[in-house]
XYZ file of C-alpha atoms in Angstrom:
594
model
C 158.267 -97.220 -31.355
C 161.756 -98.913 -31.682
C 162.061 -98.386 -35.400
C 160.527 -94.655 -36.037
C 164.588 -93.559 -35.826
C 166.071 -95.910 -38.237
C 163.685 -95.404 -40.865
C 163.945 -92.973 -43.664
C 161.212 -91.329 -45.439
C 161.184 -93.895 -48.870
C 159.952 -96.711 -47.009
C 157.154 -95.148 -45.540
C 156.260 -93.880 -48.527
C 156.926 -97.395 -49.995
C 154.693 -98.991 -47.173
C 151.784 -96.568 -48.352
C 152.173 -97.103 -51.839
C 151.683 -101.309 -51.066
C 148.928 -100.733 -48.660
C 146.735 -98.860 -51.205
C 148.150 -101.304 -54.036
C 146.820 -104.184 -52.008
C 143.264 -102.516 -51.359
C 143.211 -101.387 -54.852
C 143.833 -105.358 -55.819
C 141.190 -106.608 -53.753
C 138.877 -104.104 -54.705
C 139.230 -104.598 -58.696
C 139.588 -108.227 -58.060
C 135.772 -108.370 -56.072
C 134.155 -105.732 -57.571
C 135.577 -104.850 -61.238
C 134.866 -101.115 -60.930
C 137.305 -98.822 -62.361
C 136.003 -95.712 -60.983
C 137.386 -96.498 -57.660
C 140.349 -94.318 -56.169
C 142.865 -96.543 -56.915
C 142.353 -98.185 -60.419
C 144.026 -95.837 -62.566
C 147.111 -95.709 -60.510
C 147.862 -99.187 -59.422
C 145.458 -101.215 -61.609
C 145.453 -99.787 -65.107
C 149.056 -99.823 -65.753
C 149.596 -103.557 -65.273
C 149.545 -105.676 -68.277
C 148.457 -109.367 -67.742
C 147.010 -108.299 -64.466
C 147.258 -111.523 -62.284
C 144.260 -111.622 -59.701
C 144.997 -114.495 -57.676
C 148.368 -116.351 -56.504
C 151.462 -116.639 -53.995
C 153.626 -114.219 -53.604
C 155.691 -116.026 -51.507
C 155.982 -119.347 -53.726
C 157.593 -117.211 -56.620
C 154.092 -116.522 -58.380
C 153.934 -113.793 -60.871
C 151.679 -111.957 -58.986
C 154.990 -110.542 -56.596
C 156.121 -108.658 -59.447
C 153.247 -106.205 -59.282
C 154.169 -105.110 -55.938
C 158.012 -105.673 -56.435
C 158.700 -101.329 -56.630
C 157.199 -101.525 -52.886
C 158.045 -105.272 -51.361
C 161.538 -104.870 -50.385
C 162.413 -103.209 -47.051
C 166.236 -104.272 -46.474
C 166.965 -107.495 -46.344
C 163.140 -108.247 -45.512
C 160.109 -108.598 -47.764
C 156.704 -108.574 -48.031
C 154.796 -110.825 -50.461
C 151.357 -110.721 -51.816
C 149.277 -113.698 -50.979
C 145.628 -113.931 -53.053
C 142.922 -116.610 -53.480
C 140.621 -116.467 -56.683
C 138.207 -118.911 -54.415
C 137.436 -116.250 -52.027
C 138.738 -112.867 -52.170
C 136.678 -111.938 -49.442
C 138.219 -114.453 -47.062
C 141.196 -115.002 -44.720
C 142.774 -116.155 -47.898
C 144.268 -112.814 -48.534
C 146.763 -111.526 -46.581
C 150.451 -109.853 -47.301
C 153.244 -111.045 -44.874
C 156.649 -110.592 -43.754
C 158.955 -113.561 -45.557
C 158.175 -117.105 -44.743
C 156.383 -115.706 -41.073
C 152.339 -115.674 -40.554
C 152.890 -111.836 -39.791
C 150.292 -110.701 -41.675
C 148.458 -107.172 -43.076
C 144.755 -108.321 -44.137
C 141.402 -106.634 -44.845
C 138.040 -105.813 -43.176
C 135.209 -106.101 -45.449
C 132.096 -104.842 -44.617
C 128.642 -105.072 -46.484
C 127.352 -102.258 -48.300
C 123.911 -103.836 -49.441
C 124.588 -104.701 -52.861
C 128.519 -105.552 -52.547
C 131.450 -105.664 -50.127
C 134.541 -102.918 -49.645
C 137.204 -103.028 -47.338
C 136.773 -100.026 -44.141
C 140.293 -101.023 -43.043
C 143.346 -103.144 -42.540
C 144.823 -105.039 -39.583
C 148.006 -106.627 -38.540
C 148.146 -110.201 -36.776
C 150.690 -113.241 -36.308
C 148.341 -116.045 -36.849
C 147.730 -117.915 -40.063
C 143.632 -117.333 -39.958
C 142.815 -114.217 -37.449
C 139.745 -111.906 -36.869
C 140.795 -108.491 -36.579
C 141.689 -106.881 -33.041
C 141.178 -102.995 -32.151
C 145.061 -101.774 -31.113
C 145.877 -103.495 -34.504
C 143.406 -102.613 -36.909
C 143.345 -98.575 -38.356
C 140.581 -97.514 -40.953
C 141.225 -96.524 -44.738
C 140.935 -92.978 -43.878
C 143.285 -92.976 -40.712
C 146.490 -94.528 -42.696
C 145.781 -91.872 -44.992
C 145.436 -93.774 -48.253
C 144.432 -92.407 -51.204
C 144.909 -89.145 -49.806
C 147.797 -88.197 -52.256
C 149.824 -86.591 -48.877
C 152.760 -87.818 -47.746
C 152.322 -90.703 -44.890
C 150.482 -89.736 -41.852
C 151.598 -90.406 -38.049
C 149.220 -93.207 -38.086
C 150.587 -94.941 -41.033
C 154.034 -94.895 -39.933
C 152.758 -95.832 -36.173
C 151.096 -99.055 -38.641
C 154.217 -99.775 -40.066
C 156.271 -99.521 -36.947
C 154.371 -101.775 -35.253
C 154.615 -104.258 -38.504
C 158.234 -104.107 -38.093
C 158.400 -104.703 -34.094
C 156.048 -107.757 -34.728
C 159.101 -109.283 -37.613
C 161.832 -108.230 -35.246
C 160.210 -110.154 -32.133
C 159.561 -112.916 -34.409
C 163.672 -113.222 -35.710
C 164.828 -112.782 -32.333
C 162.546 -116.333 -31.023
C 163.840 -117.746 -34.334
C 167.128 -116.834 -33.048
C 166.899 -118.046 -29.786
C 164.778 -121.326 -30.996
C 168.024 -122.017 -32.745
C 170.224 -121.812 -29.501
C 167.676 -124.103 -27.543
C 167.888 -126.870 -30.701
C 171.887 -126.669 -30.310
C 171.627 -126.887 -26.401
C 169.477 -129.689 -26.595
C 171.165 -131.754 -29.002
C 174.455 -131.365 -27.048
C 173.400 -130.689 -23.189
C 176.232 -128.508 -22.744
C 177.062 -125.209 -24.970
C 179.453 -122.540 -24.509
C 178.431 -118.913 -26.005
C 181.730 -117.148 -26.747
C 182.558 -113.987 -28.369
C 183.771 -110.266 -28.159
C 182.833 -108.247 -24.835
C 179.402 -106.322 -24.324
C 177.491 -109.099 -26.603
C 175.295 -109.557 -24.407
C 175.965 -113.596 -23.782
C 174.582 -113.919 -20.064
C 171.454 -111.939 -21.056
C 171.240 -114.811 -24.026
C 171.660 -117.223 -21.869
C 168.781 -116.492 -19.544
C 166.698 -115.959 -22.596
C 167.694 -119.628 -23.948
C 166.869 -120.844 -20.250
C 163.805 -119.166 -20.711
C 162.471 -120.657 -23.931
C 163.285 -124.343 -22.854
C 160.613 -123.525 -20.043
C 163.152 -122.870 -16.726
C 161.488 -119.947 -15.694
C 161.955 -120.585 -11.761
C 165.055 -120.314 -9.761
C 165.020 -124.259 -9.591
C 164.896 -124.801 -12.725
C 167.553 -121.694 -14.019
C 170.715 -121.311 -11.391
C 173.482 -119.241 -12.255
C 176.738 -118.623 -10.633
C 180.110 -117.184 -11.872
C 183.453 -118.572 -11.913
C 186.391 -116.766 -10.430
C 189.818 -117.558 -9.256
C 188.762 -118.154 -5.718
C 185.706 -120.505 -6.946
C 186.637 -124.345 -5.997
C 185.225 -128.203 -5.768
C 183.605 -127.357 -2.045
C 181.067 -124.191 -3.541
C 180.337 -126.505 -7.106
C 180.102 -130.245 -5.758
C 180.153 -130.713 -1.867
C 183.116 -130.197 0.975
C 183.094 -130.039 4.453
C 181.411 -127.056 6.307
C 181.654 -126.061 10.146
C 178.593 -126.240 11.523
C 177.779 -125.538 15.239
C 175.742 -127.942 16.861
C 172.278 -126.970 18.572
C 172.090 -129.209 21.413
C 176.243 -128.512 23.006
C 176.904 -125.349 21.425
C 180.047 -127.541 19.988
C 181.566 -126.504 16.361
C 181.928 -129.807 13.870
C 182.190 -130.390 10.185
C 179.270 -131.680 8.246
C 178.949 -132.318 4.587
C 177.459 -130.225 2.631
C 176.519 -130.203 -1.162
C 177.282 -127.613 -3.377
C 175.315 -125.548 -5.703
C 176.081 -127.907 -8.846
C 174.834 -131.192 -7.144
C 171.767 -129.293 -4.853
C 170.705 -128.259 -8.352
C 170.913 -131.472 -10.063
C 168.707 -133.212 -7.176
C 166.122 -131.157 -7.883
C 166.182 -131.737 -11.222
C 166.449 -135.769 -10.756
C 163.809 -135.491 -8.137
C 161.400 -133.942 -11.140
C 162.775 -136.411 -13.578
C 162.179 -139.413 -11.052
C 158.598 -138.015 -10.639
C 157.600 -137.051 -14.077
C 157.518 -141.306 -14.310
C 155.663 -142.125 -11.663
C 152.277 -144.007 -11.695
C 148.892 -141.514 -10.539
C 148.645 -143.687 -7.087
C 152.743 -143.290 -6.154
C 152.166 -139.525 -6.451
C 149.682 -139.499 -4.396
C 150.449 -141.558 -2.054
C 154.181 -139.584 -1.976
C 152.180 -135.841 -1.844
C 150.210 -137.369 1.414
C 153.309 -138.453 3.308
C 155.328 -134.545 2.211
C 152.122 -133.294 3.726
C 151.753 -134.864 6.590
C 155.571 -134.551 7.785
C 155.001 -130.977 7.159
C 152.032 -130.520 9.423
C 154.151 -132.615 11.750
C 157.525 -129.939 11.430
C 154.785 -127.456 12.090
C 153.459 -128.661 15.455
C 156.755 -129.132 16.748
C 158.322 -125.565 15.459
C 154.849 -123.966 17.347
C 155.281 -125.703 20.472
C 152.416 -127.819 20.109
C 154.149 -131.609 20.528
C 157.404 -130.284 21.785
C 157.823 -132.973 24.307
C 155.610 -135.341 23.433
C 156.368 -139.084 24.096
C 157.065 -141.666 21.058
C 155.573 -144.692 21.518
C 157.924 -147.709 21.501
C 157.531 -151.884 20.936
C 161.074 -152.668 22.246
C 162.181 -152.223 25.810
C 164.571 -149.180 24.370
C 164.383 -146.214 26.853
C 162.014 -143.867 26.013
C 162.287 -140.935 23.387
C 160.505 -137.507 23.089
C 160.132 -135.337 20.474
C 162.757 -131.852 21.086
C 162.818 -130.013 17.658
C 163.252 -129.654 13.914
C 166.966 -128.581 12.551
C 167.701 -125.943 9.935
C 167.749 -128.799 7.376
C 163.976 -129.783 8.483
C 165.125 -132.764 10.249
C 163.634 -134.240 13.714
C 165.656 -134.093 16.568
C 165.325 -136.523 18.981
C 166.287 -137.177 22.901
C 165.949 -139.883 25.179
C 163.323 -139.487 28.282
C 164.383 -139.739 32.006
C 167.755 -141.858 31.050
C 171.312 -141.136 33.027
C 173.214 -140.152 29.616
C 170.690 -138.107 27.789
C 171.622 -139.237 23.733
C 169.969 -137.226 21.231
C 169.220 -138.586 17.780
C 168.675 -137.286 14.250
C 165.393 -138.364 11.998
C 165.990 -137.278 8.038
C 163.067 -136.816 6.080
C 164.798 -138.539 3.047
C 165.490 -141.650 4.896
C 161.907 -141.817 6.598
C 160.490 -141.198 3.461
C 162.072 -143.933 1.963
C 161.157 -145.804 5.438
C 157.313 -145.383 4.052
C 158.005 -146.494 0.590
C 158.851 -150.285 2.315
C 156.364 -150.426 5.085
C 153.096 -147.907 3.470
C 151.124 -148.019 6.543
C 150.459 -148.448 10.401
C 149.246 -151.636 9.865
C 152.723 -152.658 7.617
C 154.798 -151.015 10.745
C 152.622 -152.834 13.595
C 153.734 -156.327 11.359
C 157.096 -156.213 12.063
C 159.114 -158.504 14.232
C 162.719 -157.492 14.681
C 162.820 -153.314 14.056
C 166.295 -153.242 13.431
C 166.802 -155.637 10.791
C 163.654 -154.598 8.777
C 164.338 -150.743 9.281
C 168.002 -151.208 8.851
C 167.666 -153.298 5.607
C 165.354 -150.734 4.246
C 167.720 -147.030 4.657
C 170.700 -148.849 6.217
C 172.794 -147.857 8.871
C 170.400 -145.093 11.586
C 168.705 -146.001 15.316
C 166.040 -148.349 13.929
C 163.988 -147.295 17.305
C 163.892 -143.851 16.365
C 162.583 -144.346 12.844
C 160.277 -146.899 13.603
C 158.929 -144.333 16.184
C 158.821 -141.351 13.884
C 156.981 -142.990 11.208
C 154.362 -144.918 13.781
C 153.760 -141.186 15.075
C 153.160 -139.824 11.870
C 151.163 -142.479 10.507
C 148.866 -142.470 13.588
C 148.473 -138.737 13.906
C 148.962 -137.268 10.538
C 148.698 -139.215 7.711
C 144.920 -140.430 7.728
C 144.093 -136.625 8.125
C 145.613 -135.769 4.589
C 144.417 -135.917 1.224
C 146.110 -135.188 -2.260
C 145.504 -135.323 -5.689
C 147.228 -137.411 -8.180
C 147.999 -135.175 -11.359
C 151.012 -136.469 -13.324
C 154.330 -134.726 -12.757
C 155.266 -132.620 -15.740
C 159.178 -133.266 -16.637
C 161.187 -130.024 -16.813
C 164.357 -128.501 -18.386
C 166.984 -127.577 -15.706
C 169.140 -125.028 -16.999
C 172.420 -124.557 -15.039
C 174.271 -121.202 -16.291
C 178.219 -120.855 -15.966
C 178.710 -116.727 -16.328
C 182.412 -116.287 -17.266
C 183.434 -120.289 -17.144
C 186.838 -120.063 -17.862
C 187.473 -117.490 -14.907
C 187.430 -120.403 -12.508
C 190.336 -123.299 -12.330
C 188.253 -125.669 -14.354
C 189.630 -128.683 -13.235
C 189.777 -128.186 -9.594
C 185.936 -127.467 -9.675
C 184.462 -129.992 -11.666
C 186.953 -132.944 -10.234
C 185.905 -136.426 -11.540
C 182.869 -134.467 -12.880
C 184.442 -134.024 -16.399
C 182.870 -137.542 -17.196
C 179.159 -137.510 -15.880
C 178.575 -133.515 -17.834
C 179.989 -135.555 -20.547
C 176.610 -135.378 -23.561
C 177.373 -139.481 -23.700
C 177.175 -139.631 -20.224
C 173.780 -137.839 -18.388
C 171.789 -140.124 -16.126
C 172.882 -143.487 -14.605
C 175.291 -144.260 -17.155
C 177.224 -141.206 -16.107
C 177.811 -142.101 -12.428
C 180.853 -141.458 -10.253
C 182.190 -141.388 -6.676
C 182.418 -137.834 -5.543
C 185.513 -137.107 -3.299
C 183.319 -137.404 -0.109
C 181.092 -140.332 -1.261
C 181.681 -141.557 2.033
C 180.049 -139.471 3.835
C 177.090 -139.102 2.004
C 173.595 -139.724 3.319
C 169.499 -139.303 2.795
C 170.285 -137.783 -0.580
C 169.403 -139.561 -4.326
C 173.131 -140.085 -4.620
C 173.710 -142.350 -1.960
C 175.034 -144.652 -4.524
C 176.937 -142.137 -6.386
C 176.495 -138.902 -8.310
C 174.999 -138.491 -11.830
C 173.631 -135.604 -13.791
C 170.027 -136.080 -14.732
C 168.860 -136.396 -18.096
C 167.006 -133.517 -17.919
C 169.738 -130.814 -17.062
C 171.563 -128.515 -19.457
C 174.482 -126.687 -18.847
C 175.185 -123.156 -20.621
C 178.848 -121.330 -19.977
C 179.690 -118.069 -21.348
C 183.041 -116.946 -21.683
C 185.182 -114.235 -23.843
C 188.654 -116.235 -24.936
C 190.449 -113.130 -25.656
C 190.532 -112.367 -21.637
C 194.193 -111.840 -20.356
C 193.483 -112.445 -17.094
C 192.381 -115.728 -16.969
C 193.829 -119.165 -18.667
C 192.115 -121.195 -21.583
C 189.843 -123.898 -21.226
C 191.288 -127.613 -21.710
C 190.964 -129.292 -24.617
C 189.084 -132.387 -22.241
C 186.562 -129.653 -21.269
C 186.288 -128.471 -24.617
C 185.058 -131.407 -26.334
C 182.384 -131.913 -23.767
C 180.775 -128.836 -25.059
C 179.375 -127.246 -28.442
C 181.109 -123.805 -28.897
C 178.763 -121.028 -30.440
C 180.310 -117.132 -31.152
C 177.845 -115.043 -30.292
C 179.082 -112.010 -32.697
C 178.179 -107.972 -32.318
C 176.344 -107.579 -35.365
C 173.829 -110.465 -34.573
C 172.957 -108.289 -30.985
C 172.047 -104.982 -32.319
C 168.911 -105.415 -31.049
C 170.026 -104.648 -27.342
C 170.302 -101.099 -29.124
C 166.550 -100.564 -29.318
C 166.148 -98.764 -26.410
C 168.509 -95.680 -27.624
C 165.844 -94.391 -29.800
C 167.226 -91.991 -32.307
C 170.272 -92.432 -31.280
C 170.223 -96.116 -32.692
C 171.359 -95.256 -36.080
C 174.325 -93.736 -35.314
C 175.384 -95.915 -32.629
C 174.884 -99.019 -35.297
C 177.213 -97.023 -37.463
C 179.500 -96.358 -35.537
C 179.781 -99.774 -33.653
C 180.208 -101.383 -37.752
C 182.854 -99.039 -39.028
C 185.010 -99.195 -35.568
C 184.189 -103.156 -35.736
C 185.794 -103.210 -39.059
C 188.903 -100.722 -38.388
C 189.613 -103.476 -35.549
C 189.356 -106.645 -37.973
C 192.198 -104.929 -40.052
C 195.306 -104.377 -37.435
C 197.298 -106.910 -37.376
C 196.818 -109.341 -34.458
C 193.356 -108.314 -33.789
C 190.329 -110.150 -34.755
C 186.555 -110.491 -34.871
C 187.327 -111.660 -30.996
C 188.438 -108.400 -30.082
C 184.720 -106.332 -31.566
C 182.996 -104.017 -29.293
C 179.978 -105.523 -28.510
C 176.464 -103.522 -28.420
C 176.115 -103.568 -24.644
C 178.939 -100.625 -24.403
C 176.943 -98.687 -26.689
C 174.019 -98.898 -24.150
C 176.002 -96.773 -21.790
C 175.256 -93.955 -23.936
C 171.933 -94.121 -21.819
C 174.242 -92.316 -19.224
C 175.184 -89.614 -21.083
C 171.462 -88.647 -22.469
C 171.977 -85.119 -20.799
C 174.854 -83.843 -22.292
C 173.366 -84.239 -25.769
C 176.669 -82.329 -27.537
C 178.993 -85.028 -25.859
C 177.996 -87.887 -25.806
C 179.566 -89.856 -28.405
C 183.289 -88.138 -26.974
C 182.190 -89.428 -23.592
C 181.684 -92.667 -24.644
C 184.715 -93.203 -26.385
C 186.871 -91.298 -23.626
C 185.185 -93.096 -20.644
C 184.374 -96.997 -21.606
C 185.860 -97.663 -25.571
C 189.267 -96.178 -25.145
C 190.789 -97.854 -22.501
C 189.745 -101.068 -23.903
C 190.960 -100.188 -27.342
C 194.296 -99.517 -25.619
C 194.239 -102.693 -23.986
C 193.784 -104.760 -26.999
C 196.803 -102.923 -28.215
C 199.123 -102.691 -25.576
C 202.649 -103.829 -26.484
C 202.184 -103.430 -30.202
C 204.896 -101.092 -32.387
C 202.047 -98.410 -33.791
C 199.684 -98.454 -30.575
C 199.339 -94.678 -30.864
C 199.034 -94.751 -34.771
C 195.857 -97.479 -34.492
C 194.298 -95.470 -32.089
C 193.956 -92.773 -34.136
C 192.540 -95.156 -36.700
C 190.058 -96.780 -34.889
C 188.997 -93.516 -33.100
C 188.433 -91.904 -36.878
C 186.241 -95.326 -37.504
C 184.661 -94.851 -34.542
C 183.771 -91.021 -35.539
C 182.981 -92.185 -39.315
C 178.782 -91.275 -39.232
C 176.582 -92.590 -42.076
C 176.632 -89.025 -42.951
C 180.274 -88.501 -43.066
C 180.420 -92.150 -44.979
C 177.976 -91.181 -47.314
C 180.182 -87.766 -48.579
C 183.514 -90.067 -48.531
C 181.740 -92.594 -50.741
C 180.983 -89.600 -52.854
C 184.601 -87.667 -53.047
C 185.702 -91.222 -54.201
């Protein structure tokens, strides 16, 4: 498992000594017999023996275990209720967690013993098979030193606290992100600050690509790919090339977000009602796309020429053309705006009602051919709608998490545009609106009337400040964010998966870490993050070299970098590279020459 390498011997040992401590306890404490196997070892010798109490609240009883509680900066405490020894009352755990080692009792006849012990995260748990190992298969008691099985138990203990700390950690990131809608994760290369970021994304619930986007910034990045800008587009019906608007990434995202916000408040009957009409246009889009009512008249009140149904455009729009006239005009139905269309007038009946088309339609999605809408919605109405059912279950409101990989890569200003006011925290939903560059142009979209960035959308950026190659972020951006360093020594779990080569890699990361903090000019900025470590997966083969090949291949020329231009580049290379080659070992005989 991920922590049989970076334990030594003692706390094994340690972990056996507690486990048959705690049975020992439990066993005295229910039964009073001193004959069994662990009295006179872990029983006897305590004065004042304290049966019952909490370990974790300070209680005297954590001093009977403390030669065995302490496993780094972790510990275990000792949890026991005189009420009921035999119940889920008794338990040790990892510090202020509900990861727990507790007993099986079973019934002999006359009394109870405990046939083994099991490990679980919840506060009151019956015990599960893959966690739960027999007396005799830990080996306690068995005055050896600790079995396969007990250190397999104790591994397994460990993974449980380290996959606990690391949602502690992360539940800490999500409270910062939502109490200030934007945050920036900075810090020193190969921390592993995108990979955080998706796993913040992922605890606020934005598990799908609409609810977690992320793009990276770069020189070339501008307004048109973030916001909107005009695109060529080449038309179906004349083979012509013209410019449409088209949104970009930043504001597609945000209308999906607004359109869950918007729905999450919605009465029971709205969302069905809305779910019908989606359905039906899409059964509509179908028949056309398979030839079925390609062609097919619309039925029209006025005395307009005549219109038949041709297609449906990339963007799921109907296209329209006019039937047996002498200029053939072709016309464009949104889905958006007929929606909307059916929000006003719900029904046939509602459509059949009205007197002058273009006023009513016109007053109710503005500026379009009245006839054609009118037409579109009649035809769905009459040959879709009444064959549709949906249910009405409430909308759920979601997080949107938008991701910024390397933010400050990208001309900051010149992408976000007026922007910088509606990501302001102050700012998200109405109260935030603006007039995008092209708010002219835009159409059938929720900012008709301007844009805004929903309530429910968060915005994470990562960025290292120490890059050369790219400028510093604006003290206007700046204050629109919270700022979080994400530092080396709080990622070195991304090391787990080097196995036994963990250990050293730790070491070695810490000691050339430090060497780096104490040239001049260099900082806890400029750290080697754990992910560069990782590359020693590359190298698995040439077991003798590994640690040169490393440092030759991917930490030297950075090292060099950071140092470029100084007065004693040569002479701090040779320092950090003997902190880099510093093992515990080596460390260890140093501390004792000294």
């Amino acid at each position: 498992t991920s922590y049989s390498y970076c334990l030594v011997m003692n706390e094994y040992i340690q972990f056996k000594h507690l486990l048959e401590y705690f049975v020992s306890h439990l066993e005295w404490a229910v039964n009073q017999n001193p004959s069994h196997v662990g009295y006179q070892t872990y029983i006897a010798p305590i004065p004042n023996f304290k049966y019952s109490g909490q370990g974790y609240a300070g209680a005297n009883i954590q001093h009977q275990i403390e030669n065995w509680c302490q496993y780094g900066k972790d510990l275990i405490h000792i949890n026991i209720d005189a009420r009921g020894y035999t119940t889920t009352r008794c338990y040790m755990n990892w510090n202020w967690t509900w990861i727990n080692v507790r007993p099986h009792w079973i019934n002999t006849g006359d009394t109870y013993h405990i046939d083994s012990l099991f490990l679980t995260q919840e506060q009151g748990s019956n015990a599960k098979a893959e966690l739960t190992r027999t007396l005799s298969e830990l080996g306690l008691f068995d005055n050896q030193e600790p079995n396969d099985t007990l250190k397999d138990f104790f591994n397994t203990y460990k993974d449980m606290l380290e996959s606990f700390n690391e949602k502690e950690e992360i539940q800490s990131y999500v409270q910062l992100l939502k109490a200030n809608k934007n945050l920036i994760l900075t810090g020193a290369p190969g921390t592993g600050k995108t990979y955080l970021a998706k796993q913040i994304a992922k605890a606020m619930g934005a598990t799908s690509e609409e609810q977690c986007k992320m793009v990276q910034f770069h020189p070339s990045y501008d307004y048109t790919d973030f916001v909107e800008g005009l695109r060529p587009v080449k038309s179906n019906a004349s083979d012509q090339i013209g410019f449409e608007l088209r949104q970009g990434v930043f504001k597609q995202f945000c209308e999906k977000a607004l359109e869950n916000w918007v729905d999450s408040r919605k009465k029971p009957e709205e969302i069905s009602a809305e779910r019908i009409f989606k359905e039906a246009y899409e059964r509509f889009t179908d028949d056309i796309r398979n030839g079925e009512i390609a062609g097919n008249e619309l039925p029209l009140r006025s005395e307009d020429v005549a219109m038949k149904i041709v297609e449906v455009s990339d963007n799921n729009n109907i296209i329209l053309k006019t039937k047996d006239s002498e200029s053939e005009k072709t016309y464009t139905v949104s889905y958006n705006r007929l929606k909307k269309l059916s929000e006003t007038y719900k029904d046939l009946k509602a459509l059949d009602e009205i007197t002058n088309i273009y006023k009513a339609v016109t007053e109710a999605i503005k500026g379009c051919h009245a006839s054609a809408y009118w037409a579109t919605l009649h035809y769905v109405y009459e040959h879709y709608v009444g064959k549709v059912t949906a249910d009405a279950t409430p909308v759920e409101k979601k997080n949107y998490v938008f991701i910024i990989d390397e933010i400050n890569r990208g001309e900051i200003s010149k992408i976000f545009g007026e922007l910088f006011f509606s990501i302001d925290p102050g700012y998200r939903g109405e109260s935030g609106r603006i007039f995008t560059q092209y708010q002219n142009l835009v159409e059938d979209t929720p900012f008709n009337n301007g844009f805004f960035v929903p309530e429910n959308v968060y915005i994470i950026g990562t960025m290292n400040d120490i890059d050369r190659s790219v400028d510093t972020m604006d003290f206007a951006m700046r204050r629109r964010f919270a700022w979080k360093e994400v530092k080396a020594t709080e990622r070195l779990g991304m090391l787990d998966s080097l196995g036994a080569d963990k250990t050293e890699a730790i070491t070695r990361l810490i000691n050339l870490n430090a060497a780096i903090e104490k040239i001049d000019g260099l900082s806890s900025a400029y750290h080697i993050g754990p992910a560069y470590f990782k590359k020693l997966e590359l190298y698995q083969k040439n077991t003798g070299q590994k640690w040169e090949l490393l440092w030759n291949y991917h930490l030297k020329g950075l090292l060099y970098e950071y140092l470029r231009g100084s007065d004693e580049l040569e002479a701090n290379m040779q320092i950090l590279k003997a902190a880099y080659d510093l093992t515990k070992r080596d460390q260890a005989e140093s501390d004792g020459e000294n």
